[in-house]
Tab-separated table of N, CA and C in Angstrom:
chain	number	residue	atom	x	y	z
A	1	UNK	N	-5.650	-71.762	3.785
A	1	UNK	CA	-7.026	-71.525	3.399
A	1	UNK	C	-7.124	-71.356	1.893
A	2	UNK	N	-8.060	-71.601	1.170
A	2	UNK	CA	-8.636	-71.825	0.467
A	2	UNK	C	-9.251	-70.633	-0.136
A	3	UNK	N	-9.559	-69.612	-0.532
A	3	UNK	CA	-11.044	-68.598	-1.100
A	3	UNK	C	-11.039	-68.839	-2.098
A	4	UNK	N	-12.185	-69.107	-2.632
A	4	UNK	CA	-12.904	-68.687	-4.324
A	4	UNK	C	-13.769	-68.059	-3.910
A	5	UNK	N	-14.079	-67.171	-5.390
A	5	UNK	CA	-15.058	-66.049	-5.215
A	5	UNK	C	-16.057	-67.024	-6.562
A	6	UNK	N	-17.384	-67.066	-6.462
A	6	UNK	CA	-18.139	-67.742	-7.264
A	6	UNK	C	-18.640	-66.473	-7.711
A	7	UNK	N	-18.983	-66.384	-9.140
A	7	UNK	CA	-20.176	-65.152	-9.799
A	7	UNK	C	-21.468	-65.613	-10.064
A	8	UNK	N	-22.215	-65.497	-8.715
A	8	UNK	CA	-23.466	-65.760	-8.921
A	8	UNK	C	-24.596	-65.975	-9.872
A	9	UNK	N	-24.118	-65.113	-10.873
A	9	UNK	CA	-25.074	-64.704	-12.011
A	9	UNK	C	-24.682	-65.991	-13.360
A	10	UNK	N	-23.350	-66.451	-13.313
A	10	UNK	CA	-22.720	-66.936	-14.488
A	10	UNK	C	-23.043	-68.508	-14.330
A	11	UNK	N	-24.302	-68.980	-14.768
A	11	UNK	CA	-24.833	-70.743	-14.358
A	11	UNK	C	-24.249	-71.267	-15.505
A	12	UNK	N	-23.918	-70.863	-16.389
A	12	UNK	CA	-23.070	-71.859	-17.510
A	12	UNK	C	-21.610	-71.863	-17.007
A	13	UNK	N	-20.652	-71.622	-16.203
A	13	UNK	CA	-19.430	-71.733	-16.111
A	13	UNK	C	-19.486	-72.492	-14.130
A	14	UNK	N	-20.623	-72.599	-13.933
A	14	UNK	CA	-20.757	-73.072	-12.443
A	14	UNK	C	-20.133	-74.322	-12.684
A	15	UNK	N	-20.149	-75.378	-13.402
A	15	UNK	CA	-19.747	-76.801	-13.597
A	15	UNK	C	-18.139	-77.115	-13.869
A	16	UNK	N	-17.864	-75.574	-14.426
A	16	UNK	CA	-16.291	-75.220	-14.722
A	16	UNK	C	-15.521	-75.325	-13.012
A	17	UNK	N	-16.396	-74.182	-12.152
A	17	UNK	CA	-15.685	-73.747	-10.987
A	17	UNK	C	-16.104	-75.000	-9.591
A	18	UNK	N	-16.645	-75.644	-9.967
A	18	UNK	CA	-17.077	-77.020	-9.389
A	18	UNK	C	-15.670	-78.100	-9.968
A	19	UNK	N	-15.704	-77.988	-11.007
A	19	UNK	CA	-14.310	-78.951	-11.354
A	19	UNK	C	-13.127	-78.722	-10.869
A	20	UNK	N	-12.472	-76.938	-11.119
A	20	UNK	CA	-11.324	-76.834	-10.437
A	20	UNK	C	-11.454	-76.669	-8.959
A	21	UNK	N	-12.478	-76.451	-8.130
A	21	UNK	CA	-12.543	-76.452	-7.017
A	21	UNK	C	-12.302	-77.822	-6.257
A	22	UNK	N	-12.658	-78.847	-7.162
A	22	UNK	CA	-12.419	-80.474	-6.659
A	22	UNK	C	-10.754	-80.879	-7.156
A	23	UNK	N	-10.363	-80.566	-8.393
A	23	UNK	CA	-9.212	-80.849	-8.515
A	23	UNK	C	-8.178	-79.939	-7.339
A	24	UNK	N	-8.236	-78.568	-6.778
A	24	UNK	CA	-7.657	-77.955	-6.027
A	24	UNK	C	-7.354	-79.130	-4.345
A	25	UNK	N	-8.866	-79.171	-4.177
A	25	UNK	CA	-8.919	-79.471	-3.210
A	25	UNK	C	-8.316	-81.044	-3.077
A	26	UNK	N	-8.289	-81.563	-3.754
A	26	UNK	CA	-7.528	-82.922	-4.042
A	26	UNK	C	-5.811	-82.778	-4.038
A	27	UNK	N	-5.090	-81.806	-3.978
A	27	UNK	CA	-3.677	-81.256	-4.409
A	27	UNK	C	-3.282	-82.121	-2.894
A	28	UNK	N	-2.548	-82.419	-2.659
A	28	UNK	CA	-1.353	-83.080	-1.568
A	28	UNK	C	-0.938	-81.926	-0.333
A	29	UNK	N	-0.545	-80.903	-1.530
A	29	UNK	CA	-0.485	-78.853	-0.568
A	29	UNK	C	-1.382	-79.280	0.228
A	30	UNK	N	-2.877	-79.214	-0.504
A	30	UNK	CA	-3.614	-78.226	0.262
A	30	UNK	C	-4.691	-79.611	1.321
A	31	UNK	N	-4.240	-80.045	1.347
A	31	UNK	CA	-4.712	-81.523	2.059
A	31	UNK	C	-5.733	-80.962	3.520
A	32	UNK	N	-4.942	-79.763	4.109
A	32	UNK	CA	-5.633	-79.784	5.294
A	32	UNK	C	-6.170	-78.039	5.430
A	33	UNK	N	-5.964	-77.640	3.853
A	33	UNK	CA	-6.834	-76.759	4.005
A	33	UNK	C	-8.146	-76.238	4.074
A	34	UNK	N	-8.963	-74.852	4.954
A	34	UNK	CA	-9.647	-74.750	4.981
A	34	UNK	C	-10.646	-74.179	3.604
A	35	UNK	N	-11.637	-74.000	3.517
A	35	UNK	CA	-12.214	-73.332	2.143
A	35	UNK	C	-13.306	-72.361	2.480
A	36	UNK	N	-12.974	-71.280	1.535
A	36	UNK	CA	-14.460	-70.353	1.886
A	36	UNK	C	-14.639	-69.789	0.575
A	37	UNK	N	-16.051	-69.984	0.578
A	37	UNK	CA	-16.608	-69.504	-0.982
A	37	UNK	C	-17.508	-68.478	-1.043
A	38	UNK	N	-17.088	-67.168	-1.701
A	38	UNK	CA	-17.492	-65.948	-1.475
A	38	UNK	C	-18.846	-66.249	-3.209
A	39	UNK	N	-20.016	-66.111	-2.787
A	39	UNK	CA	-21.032	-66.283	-3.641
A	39	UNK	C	-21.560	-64.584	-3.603
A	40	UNK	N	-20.719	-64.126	-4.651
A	40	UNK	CA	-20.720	-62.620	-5.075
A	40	UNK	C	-21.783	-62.424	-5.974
A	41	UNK	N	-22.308	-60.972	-6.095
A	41	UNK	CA	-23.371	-60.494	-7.187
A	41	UNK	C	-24.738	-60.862	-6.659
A	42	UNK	N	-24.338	-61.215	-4.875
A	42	UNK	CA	-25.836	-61.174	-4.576
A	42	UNK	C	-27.296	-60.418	-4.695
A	43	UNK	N	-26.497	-59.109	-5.351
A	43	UNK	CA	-27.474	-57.975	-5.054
A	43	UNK	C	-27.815	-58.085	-7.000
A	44	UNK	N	-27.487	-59.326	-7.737
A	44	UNK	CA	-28.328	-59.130	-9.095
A	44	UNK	C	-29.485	-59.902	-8.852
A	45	UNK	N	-30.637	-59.687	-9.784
A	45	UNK	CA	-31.954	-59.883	-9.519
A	45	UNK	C	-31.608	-61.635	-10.095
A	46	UNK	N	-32.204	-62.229	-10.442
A	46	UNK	CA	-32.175	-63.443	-10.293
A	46	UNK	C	-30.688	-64.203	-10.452
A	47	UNK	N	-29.783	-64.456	-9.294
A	47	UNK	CA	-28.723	-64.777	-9.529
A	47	UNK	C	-28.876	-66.041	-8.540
A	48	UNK	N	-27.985	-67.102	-8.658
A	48	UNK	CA	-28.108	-68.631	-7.930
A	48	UNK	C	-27.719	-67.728	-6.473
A	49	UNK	N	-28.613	-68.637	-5.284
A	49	UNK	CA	-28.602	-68.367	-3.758
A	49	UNK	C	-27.391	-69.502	-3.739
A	50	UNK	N	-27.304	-68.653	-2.446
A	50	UNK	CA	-26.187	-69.604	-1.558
A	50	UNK	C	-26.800	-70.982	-1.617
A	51	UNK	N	-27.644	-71.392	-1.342
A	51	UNK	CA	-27.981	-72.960	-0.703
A	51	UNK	C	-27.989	-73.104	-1.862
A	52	UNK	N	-27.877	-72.549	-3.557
A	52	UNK	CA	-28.358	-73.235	-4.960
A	52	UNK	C	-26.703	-73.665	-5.312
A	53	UNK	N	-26.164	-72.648	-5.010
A	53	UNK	CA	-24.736	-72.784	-5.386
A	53	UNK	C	-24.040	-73.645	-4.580
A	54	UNK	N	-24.316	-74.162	-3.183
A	54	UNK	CA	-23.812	-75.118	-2.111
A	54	UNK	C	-24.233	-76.499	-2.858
A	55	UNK	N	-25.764	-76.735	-3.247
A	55	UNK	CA	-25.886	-78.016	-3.516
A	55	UNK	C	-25.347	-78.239	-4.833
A	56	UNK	N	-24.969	-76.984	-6.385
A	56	UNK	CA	-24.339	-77.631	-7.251
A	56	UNK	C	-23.082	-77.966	-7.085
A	57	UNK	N	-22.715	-76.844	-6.118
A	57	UNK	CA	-20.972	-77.465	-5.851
A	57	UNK	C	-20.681	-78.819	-4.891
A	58	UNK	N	-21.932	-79.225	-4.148
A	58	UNK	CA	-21.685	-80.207	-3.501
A	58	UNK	C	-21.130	-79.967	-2.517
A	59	UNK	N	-21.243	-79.365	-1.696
A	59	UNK	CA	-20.321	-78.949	-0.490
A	59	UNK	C	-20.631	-80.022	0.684
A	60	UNK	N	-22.101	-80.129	0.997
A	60	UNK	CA	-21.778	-81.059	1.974
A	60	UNK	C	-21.357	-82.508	1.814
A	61	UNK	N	-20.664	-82.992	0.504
A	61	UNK	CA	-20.347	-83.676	0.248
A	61	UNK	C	-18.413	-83.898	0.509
A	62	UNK	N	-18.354	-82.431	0.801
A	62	UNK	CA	-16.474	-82.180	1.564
A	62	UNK	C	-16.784	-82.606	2.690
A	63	UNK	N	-15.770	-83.828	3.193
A	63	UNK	CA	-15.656	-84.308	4.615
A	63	UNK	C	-14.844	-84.019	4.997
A	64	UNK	N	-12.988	-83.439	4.156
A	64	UNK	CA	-11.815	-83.675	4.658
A	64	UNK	C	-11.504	-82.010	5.274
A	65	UNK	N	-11.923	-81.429	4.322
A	65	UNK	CA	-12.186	-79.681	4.774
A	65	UNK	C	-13.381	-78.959	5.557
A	66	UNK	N	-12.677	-78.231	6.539
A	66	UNK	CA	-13.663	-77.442	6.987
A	66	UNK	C	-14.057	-76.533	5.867
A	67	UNK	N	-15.683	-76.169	5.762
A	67	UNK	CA	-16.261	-75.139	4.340
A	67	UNK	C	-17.111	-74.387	5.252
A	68	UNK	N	-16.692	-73.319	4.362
A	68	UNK	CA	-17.940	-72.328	4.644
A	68	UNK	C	-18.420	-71.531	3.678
A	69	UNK	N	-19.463	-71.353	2.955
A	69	UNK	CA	-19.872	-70.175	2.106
A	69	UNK	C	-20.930	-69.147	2.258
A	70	UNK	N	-20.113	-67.807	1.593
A	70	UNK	CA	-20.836	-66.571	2.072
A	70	UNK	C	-21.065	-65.863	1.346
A	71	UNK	N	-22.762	-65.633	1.102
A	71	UNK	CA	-23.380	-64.450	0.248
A	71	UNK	C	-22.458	-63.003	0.446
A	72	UNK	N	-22.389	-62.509	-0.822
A	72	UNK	CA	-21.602	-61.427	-0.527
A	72	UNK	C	-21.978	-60.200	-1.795
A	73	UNK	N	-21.426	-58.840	-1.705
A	73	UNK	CA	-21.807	-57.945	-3.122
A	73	UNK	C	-20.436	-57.400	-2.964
A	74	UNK	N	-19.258	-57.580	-3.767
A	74	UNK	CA	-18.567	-56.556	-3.644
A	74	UNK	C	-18.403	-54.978	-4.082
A	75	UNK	N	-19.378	-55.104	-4.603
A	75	UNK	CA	-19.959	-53.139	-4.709
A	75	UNK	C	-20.007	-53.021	-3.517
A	76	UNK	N	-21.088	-53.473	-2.809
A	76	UNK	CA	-21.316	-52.594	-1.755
A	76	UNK	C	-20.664	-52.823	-0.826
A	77	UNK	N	-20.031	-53.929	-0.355
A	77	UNK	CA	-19.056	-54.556	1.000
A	77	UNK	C	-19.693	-55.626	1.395
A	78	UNK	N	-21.003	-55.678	1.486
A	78	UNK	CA	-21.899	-56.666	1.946
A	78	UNK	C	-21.509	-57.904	1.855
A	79	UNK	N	-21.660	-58.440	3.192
A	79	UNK	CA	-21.326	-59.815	3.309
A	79	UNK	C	-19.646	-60.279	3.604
């Protein structure tokens, strides 16, 4: 498996964690791994939603991996 933790709040480095997330997932290793993307800092006031952060990362565009991503706060546990 796969986890990245995305920081919701940080939209200038989203295009960064979109790149190594495609080069990762391209590795030979990790060919049949699964992925889950923890979209943290849900609880800041205007921070990218899950479905904002799914369509810049392109997710339903992964066919070879099972994905899943999940709103989350790690202050509070949530999610």
């Amino acid at each position: 498996f796969v986890i990245v933790v995305v920081d919701s709040t940080d939209r200038e480095r989203i295009s960064v964690t979109k790149e190594e997330l495609y080069k990762m997932l391209a590795h030979e290793d990790l060919k049949k791994a699964g992925l889950l993307i923890f979209a943290n800092k849900q609880d800041v006031k205007e921070c990218m939603t899950v479905a904002e952060i799914s369509q810049f990362l392109k997710l339903t565009s992964i066919k070879d991996h099972q994905w899943h991503i999940q709103a989350c706060c790690a202050l509070t546990g949530e999610g």
